Amino acid sequence: MEAHRHCVEGSVATGTPTGAEQTFGDGSIRVYVATPSEPTTAAIVIATDVFGYSFVNTRLIADEFAQVGFLCVVPDIFDNKPLSPDIMKLAVAPAPTGFFSTISHYATIASTAATDGLPFIWNHGSPIKKIPIYDAVITELREKHNISKIGLQGYCYGGKIGTLLASSEQHKIDAMATAHPSFLSLPEDIININVPTLWCCAEVDNQFPTETRKKAEQILLEKTQQQQQIVTEGEGREAQLLTLTQNAKEGGGANYRFIDYPGTTHGFATRGNGEDETIAAAAKDALAQSIAFFKQYL
């Protein structure tokens, strides 16, 4: 129960998104598009949490990516039927003390779970099924929008999507950043990652707890060490070793970095309480880290 509560609790941001709704994939995929003021060949595609592409918090994040020069696209992966942000109020609401009020409170939660939560899980419980949507969006960006470099930003549910795309043998994306990812299976979702990655981690996160986070980092570290061992003799060997060593110094390993945010819980980067100074600062920094990361690799 606690793990699932963290997946849906949070707050709705204030602000008005400035992007536009469009369609990709011959009109079959709804997307939110935030366009930079100047033409660009670099794009960020966001893999959302369970509140989907229409969630104002996510759209405001997309706008911030556009403000620093990236074309940002947020696909609708839930057929325009994501979980409603209203469910966040139930997740954090304290139980009343009166007998009948308590019964009514939990009846509301049960009703919401039955009418919203269970159908959502039934229809969208497997992030891997959303990969064809991202394949279509990525293809269209490269073929019709003059995009040559693509970064994937994954939040919560979308974190799994990010690792899958980052592991593609076709090198569908050029870099992946994620905050408090969910549904990861280790080692299989980590071992084949072949692009630079950034991991922004909550202190309390039942979907990506400290033990799992350390295991993920260890997998990437061992992969880095294996890469160092197989660098071949001959021309360019010293340069290759220097690059690997420098990457290890800068990011804890070859092109990956984990950042821990004390005092935060799952969801802080997208729907954290903006009135909490610690949470607000962490969310701001996580976005700044993603921006700097993508500027480096795209």
Coordinates of N, CA, C and O in Angstrom, one line a residue, residues 154-248:
G154 N 12.8 10.3 -18.3 CA 11.8 9.5 -17.8 C 11.5 9.8 -16.3 O 12.4 9.9 -15.5
Y155 N 10.2 9.8 -16.0 CA 9.7 10.0 -14.6 C 8.9 8.9 -14.2 O 7.9 8.5 -14.8
C156 N 9.2 8.3 -13.0 CA 8.4 7.2 -12.4 C 8.1 6.1 -13.4 O 9.0 5.4 -13.8
Y157 N 6.9 6.0 -13.8 CA 6.5 5.0 -14.8 C 7.3 5.0 -16.0 O 7.8 4.0 -16.6
G158 N 7.7 6.3 -16.4 CA 8.5 6.5 -17.6 C 9.9 6.1 -17.5 O 10.7 6.0 -18.5
G159 N 10.4 5.9 -16.2 CA 11.8 5.5 -16.0 C 12.1 4.1 -16.6 O 13.2 3.9 -17.2
K160 N 11.1 3.2 -16.6 CA 11.3 1.9 -17.2 C 11.4 2.1 -18.7 O 12.3 1.4 -19.4
I161 N 10.6 2.9 -19.3 CA 10.6 3.2 -20.7 C 12.0 3.7 -21.1 O 12.6 3.3 -22.1
G162 N 12.5 4.6 -20.2 CA 13.8 5.2 -20.5 C 14.9 4.1 -20.5 O 15.8 4.1 -21.5
T163 N 14.9 3.2 -19.6 CA 16.0 2.2 -19.6 C 15.9 1.3 -20.8 O 16.9 0.8 -21.3
L164 N 14.7 1.0 -21.2 CA 14.5 0.1 -22.3 C 15.0 0.7 -23.6 O 15.7 0.1 -24.4
L165 N 14.7 2.0 -23.8 CA 15.2 2.7 -25.0 C 16.7 2.9 -24.9 O 17.4 2.9 -25.9
A166 N 17.2 3.1 -23.7 CA 18.7 3.3 -23.5 C 19.4 2.0 -23.8 O 20.6 2.1 -24.0
S167 N 18.7 0.9 -23.8 CA 19.4 -0.4 -24.0 C 19.2 -0.9 -25.4 O 19.7 -2.0 -25.8
S168 N 18.5 -0.1 -26.3 CA 18.3 -0.6 -27.6 C 19.5 -0.8 -28.4 O 20.4 0.1 -28.5
E169 N 19.6 -1.9 -29.2 CA 20.8 -2.1 -30.0 C 20.7 -1.2 -31.2 O 21.8 -0.9 -31.9
Q170 N 19.6 -0.6 -31.5 CA 19.4 0.4 -32.6 C 19.8 1.8 -32.2 O 19.7 2.7 -33.1
H171 N 20.2 2.0 -31.0 CA 20.6 3.3 -30.5 C 19.6 4.3 -30.8 O 19.8 5.3 -31.5
K172 N 18.3 4.1 -30.3 CA 17.2 4.9 -30.7 C 17.4 6.3 -30.1 O 16.9 7.3 -30.6
I173 N 18.0 6.4 -28.9 CA 18.2 7.7 -28.2 C 19.7 7.9 -28.0 O 20.5 6.9 -28.1
D174 N 20.1 9.1 -27.7 CA 21.5 9.4 -27.5 C 21.9 9.6 -26.0 O 23.1 9.6 -25.7
A175 N 20.9 9.8 -25.1 CA 21.1 9.9 -23.7 C 19.8 9.7 -23.0 O 18.7 10.0 -23.5
M176 N 19.9 9.3 -21.7 CA 18.7 9.1 -20.9 C 18.9 9.6 -19.5 O 19.9 9.3 -18.9
A177 N 17.9 10.4 -19.1 CA 17.9 10.8 -17.7 C 16.6 10.4 -17.1 O 15.5 10.3 -17.7
T178 N 16.6 10.0 -15.8 CA 15.4 9.6 -15.1 C 15.4 10.0 -13.7 O 16.5 10.2 -13.0
A179 N 14.2 10.3 -13.2 CA 14.1 10.6 -11.7 C 13.1 9.6 -11.1 O 12.0 9.3 -11.7
H180 N 13.5 9.1 -10.0 CA 12.7 8.1 -9.2 C 11.9 7.1 -10.2 O 10.7 7.1 -10.2
P181 N 12.7 6.3 -10.9 CA 12.1 5.3 -11.8 C 11.3 4.2 -11.1 O 11.6 3.9 -10.0
S182 N 10.4 3.7 -11.8 CA 9.5 2.6 -11.3 C 9.6 1.3 -12.2 O 10.0 1.4 -13.4
F183 N 9.2 0.2 -11.7 CA 9.0 -1.1 -12.4 C 10.4 -1.6 -13.0 O 10.3 -2.5 -13.9
L184 N 11.5 -1.2 -12.4 CA 12.7 -1.7 -13.0 C 13.0 -3.1 -12.5 O 12.8 -3.5 -11.3
S185 N 13.5 -4.0 -13.4 CA 14.0 -5.3 -13.1 C 15.5 -5.3 -13.3 O 16.0 -5.0 -14.3
L186 N 16.2 -5.8 -12.2 CA 17.6 -5.8 -12.3 C 18.1 -7.3 -12.3 O 17.5 -8.1 -11.6
P187 N 19.1 -7.6 -13.0 CA 20.0 -6.7 -13.8 C 19.5 -6.4 -15.2 O 20.1 -5.5 -15.9
E188 N 18.5 -7.1 -15.7 CA 18.1 -7.0 -17.1 C 17.8 -5.6 -17.7 O 18.1 -5.3 -18.9
D189 N 17.2 -4.7 -16.8 CA 16.9 -3.4 -17.3 C 18.1 -2.4 -17.3 O 18.0 -1.3 -17.8
I190 N 19.2 -2.9 -16.8 CA 20.4 -2.0 -16.6 C 21.6 -2.5 -17.4 O 22.3 -1.7 -18.0
I191 N 21.8 -3.8 -17.5 CA 23.0 -4.4 -18.0 C 23.3 -4.0 -19.5 O 24.5 -3.9 -19.9
N192 N 22.3 -3.7 -20.3 CA 22.5 -3.5 -21.7 C 22.4 -2.0 -22.1 O 22.4 -1.7 -23.2
I193 N 22.4 -1.1 -21.1 CA 22.3 0.3 -21.4 C 23.6 0.7 -22.1 O 24.7 0.3 -21.7
N194 N 23.4 1.4 -23.2 CA 24.6 1.8 -24.0 C 24.7 3.2 -24.4 O 25.3 3.6 -25.4
V195 N 24.0 4.1 -23.6 CA 24.1 5.5 -23.8 C 24.3 6.2 -22.4 O 24.1 5.6 -21.4
P196 N 24.8 7.4 -22.4 CA 25.0 8.1 -21.1 C 23.7 8.2 -20.4 O 22.6 8.4 -20.9
T197 N 23.7 8.1 -19.0 CA 22.5 8.1 -18.2 C 22.7 9.0 -17.0 O 23.8 9.0 -16.4
L198 N 21.7 9.6 -16.5 CA 21.6 10.3 -15.3 C 20.5 9.8 -14.4 O 19.4 9.7 -14.9
W199 N 20.7 9.6 -13.1 CA 19.7 9.1 -12.2 C 19.6 10.0 -11.0 O 20.5 10.2 -10.2
C200 N 18.4 10.6 -10.9 CA 18.1 11.5 -9.8 C 17.2 10.7 -8.8 O 16.1 10.3 -9.2
C201 N 17.7 10.4 -7.6 CA 17.1 9.4 -6.7 C 16.5 10.1 -5.5 O 17.2 10.9 -4.8
A202 N 15.3 9.6 -5.1 CA 14.7 10.1 -3.9 C 15.3 9.3 -2.7 O 15.7 8.1 -2.8
E203 N 15.3 9.9 -1.5 CA 15.8 9.2 -0.3 C 14.8 8.1 0.1 O 15.3 7.0 0.4
V204 N 13.5 8.4 0.0 CA 12.5 7.4 0.4 C 11.8 7.0 -0.9 O 11.0 7.9 -1.4
D205 N 12.0 5.8 -1.4 CA 11.4 5.4 -2.7 C 11.2 3.9 -2.7 O 12.2 3.2 -2.9
N206 N 10.0 3.5 -2.5 CA 9.7 2.0 -2.5 C 9.8 1.4 -3.9 O 9.9 0.2 -4.0
Q207 N 9.7 2.3 -4.9 CA 9.9 1.8 -6.3 C 11.4 1.6 -6.7 O 11.7 0.8 -7.5
F208 N 12.2 2.5 -6.1 CA 13.6 2.4 -6.4 C 14.4 2.7 -5.1 O 15.1 3.7 -4.9
P209 N 14.3 1.7 -4.2 CA 14.9 1.9 -2.9 C 16.5 1.9 -2.9 O 17.1 1.6 -4.0
T210 N 17.1 2.3 -1.8 CA 18.5 2.5 -1.8 C 19.2 1.2 -2.2 O 20.2 1.3 -3.0
E211 N 18.8 0.1 -1.8 CA 19.4 -1.2 -2.1 C 19.4 -1.4 -3.6 O 20.4 -1.8 -4.2
T212 N 18.3 -1.1 -4.3 CA 18.2 -1.3 -5.7 C 19.0 -0.3 -6.4 O 19.7 -0.6 -7.4
R213 N 19.0 0.9 -5.9 CA 19.8 2.0 -6.5 C 21.3 1.6 -6.5 O 22.0 1.8 -7.5
K214 N 21.8 1.1 -5.4 CA 23.2 0.7 -5.2 C 23.5 -0.5 -6.2 O 24.6 -0.5 -6.8
K215 N 22.6 -1.4 -6.3 CA 22.8 -2.5 -7.2 C 22.9 -2.0 -8.7 O 23.7 -2.5 -9.4
A216 N 22.0 -1.1 -9.0 CA 22.0 -0.5 -10.4 C 23.4 0.1 -10.7 O 24.0 0.0 -11.7
E217 N 23.8 0.9 -9.7 CA 25.1 1.6 -9.9 C 26.3 0.6 -10.0 O 27.2 0.8 -10.8
Q218 N 26.2 -0.5 -9.2 CA 27.2 -1.5 -9.2 C 27.3 -2.2 -10.6 O 28.3 -2.5 -11.1
I219 N 26.1 -2.4 -11.1 CA 26.0 -3.1 -12.5 C 26.7 -2.2 -13.5 O 27.5 -2.7 -14.3
L220 N 26.4 -0.9 -13.5 CA 27.0 0.0 -14.4 C 28.5 0.2 -14.2 O 29.3 0.3 -15.1
L221 N 28.9 0.1 -12.9 CA 30.4 0.2 -12.6 C 31.1 -1.0 -13.2 O 32.2 -0.9 -13.8
E222 N 30.6 -2.2 -12.9 CA 31.2 -3.4 -13.5 C 31.2 -3.4 -15.0 O 32.2 -3.8 -15.6
K223 N 30.2 -2.8 -15.6 CA 30.2 -2.8 -17.0 C 31.3 -1.8 -17.5 O 32.0 -2.1 -18.5
T224 N 31.5 -0.7 -16.8 CA 32.6 0.2 -17.1 C 33.9 -0.5 -17.0 O 34.8 -0.3 -17.9
Q225 N 34.1 -1.2 -15.9 CA 35.4 -1.9 -15.7 C 35.6 -2.9 -16.9 O 36.8 -3.1 -17.3
Q226 N 34.6 -3.6 -17.3 CA 34.7 -4.5 -18.4 C 35.1 -3.8 -19.7 O 36.0 -4.3 -20.5
Q227 N 34.5 -2.6 -19.9 CA 34.9 -1.8 -21.1 C 36.4 -1.4 -21.0 O 37.0 -1.4 -22.1
Q228 N 36.8 -1.1 -19.9 CA 38.2 -0.7 -19.7 C 39.2 -1.9 -20.1 O 40.2 -1.7 -20.6
Q229 N 38.7 -3.1 -19.7 CA 39.6 -4.2 -19.9 C 39.7 -4.7 -21.3 O 40.6 -5.3 -21.7
I230 N 38.6 -4.4 -22.1 CA 38.6 -4.9 -23.5 C 39.1 -3.8 -24.5 O 39.1 -4.1 -25.7
V231 N 39.5 -2.7 -24.0 CA 40.1 -1.7 -24.9 C 41.3 -2.4 -25.6 O 42.2 -2.9 -25.0
T232 N 41.3 -2.4 -26.9 CA 42.4 -3.1 -27.7 C 43.7 -2.4 -27.8 O 43.7 -1.1 -27.6
E233 N 44.7 -3.1 -28.0 CA 46.0 -2.5 -28.3 C 46.0 -1.8 -29.6 O 45.2 -2.1 -30.5
G234 N 47.0 -0.9 -29.8 CA 47.1 -0.3 -31.1 C 46.7 1.2 -31.1 O 46.6 1.8 -30.0
E235 N 46.5 1.7 -32.3 CA 46.2 3.1 -32.5 C 44.9 3.5 -31.7 O 43.9 2.9 -31.8
G236 N 45.0 4.6 -31.0 CA 43.9 5.2 -30.3 C 43.6 4.6 -28.9 O 42.7 5.0 -28.2
R237 N 44.4 3.6 -28.5 CA 44.2 2.9 -27.2 C 44.3 3.9 -26.0 O 43.5 3.9 -25.1
E238 N 45.4 4.7 -26.0 CA 45.6 5.7 -24.9 C 44.4 6.7 -24.9 O 44.0 7.0 -23.8
A239 N 44.0 7.1 -26.0 CA 42.9 8.1 -26.0 C 41.6 7.5 -25.5 O 40.8 8.1 -24.7
Q240 N 41.4 6.2 -25.8 CA 40.2 5.5 -25.4 C 40.2 5.3 -23.8 O 39.3 5.6 -23.1
L241 N 41.4 4.9 -23.3 CA 41.6 4.8 -21.9 C 41.4 6.1 -21.2 O 40.8 6.2 -20.1
L242 N 41.9 7.2 -21.8 CA 41.8 8.5 -21.1 C 40.3 8.9 -21.1 O 39.9 9.4 -20.0
T243 N 39.6 8.6 -22.1 CA 38.2 9.0 -22.1 C 37.4 8.2 -21.1 O 36.6 8.8 -20.3
L244 N 37.7 6.9 -21.0 CA 37.0 6.1 -20.0 C 37.3 6.5 -18.6 O 36.5 6.6 -17.7
T245 N 38.6 6.8 -18.3 CA 39.0 7.3 -17.0 C 38.4 8.6 -16.6 O 38.0 8.8 -15.5
Q246 N 38.4 9.6 -17.6 CA 37.8 10.9 -17.3 C 36.3 10.7 -17.0 O 35.8 11.4 -16.1
N247 N 35.6 9.9 -17.8 CA 34.2 9.7 -17.5 C 34.0 9.1 -16.1 O 33.0 9.5 -15.5
A248 N 34.9 8.2 -15.8 CA 34.7 7.6 -14.4 C 34.9 8.7 -13.3 O 34.2 8.7 -12.3

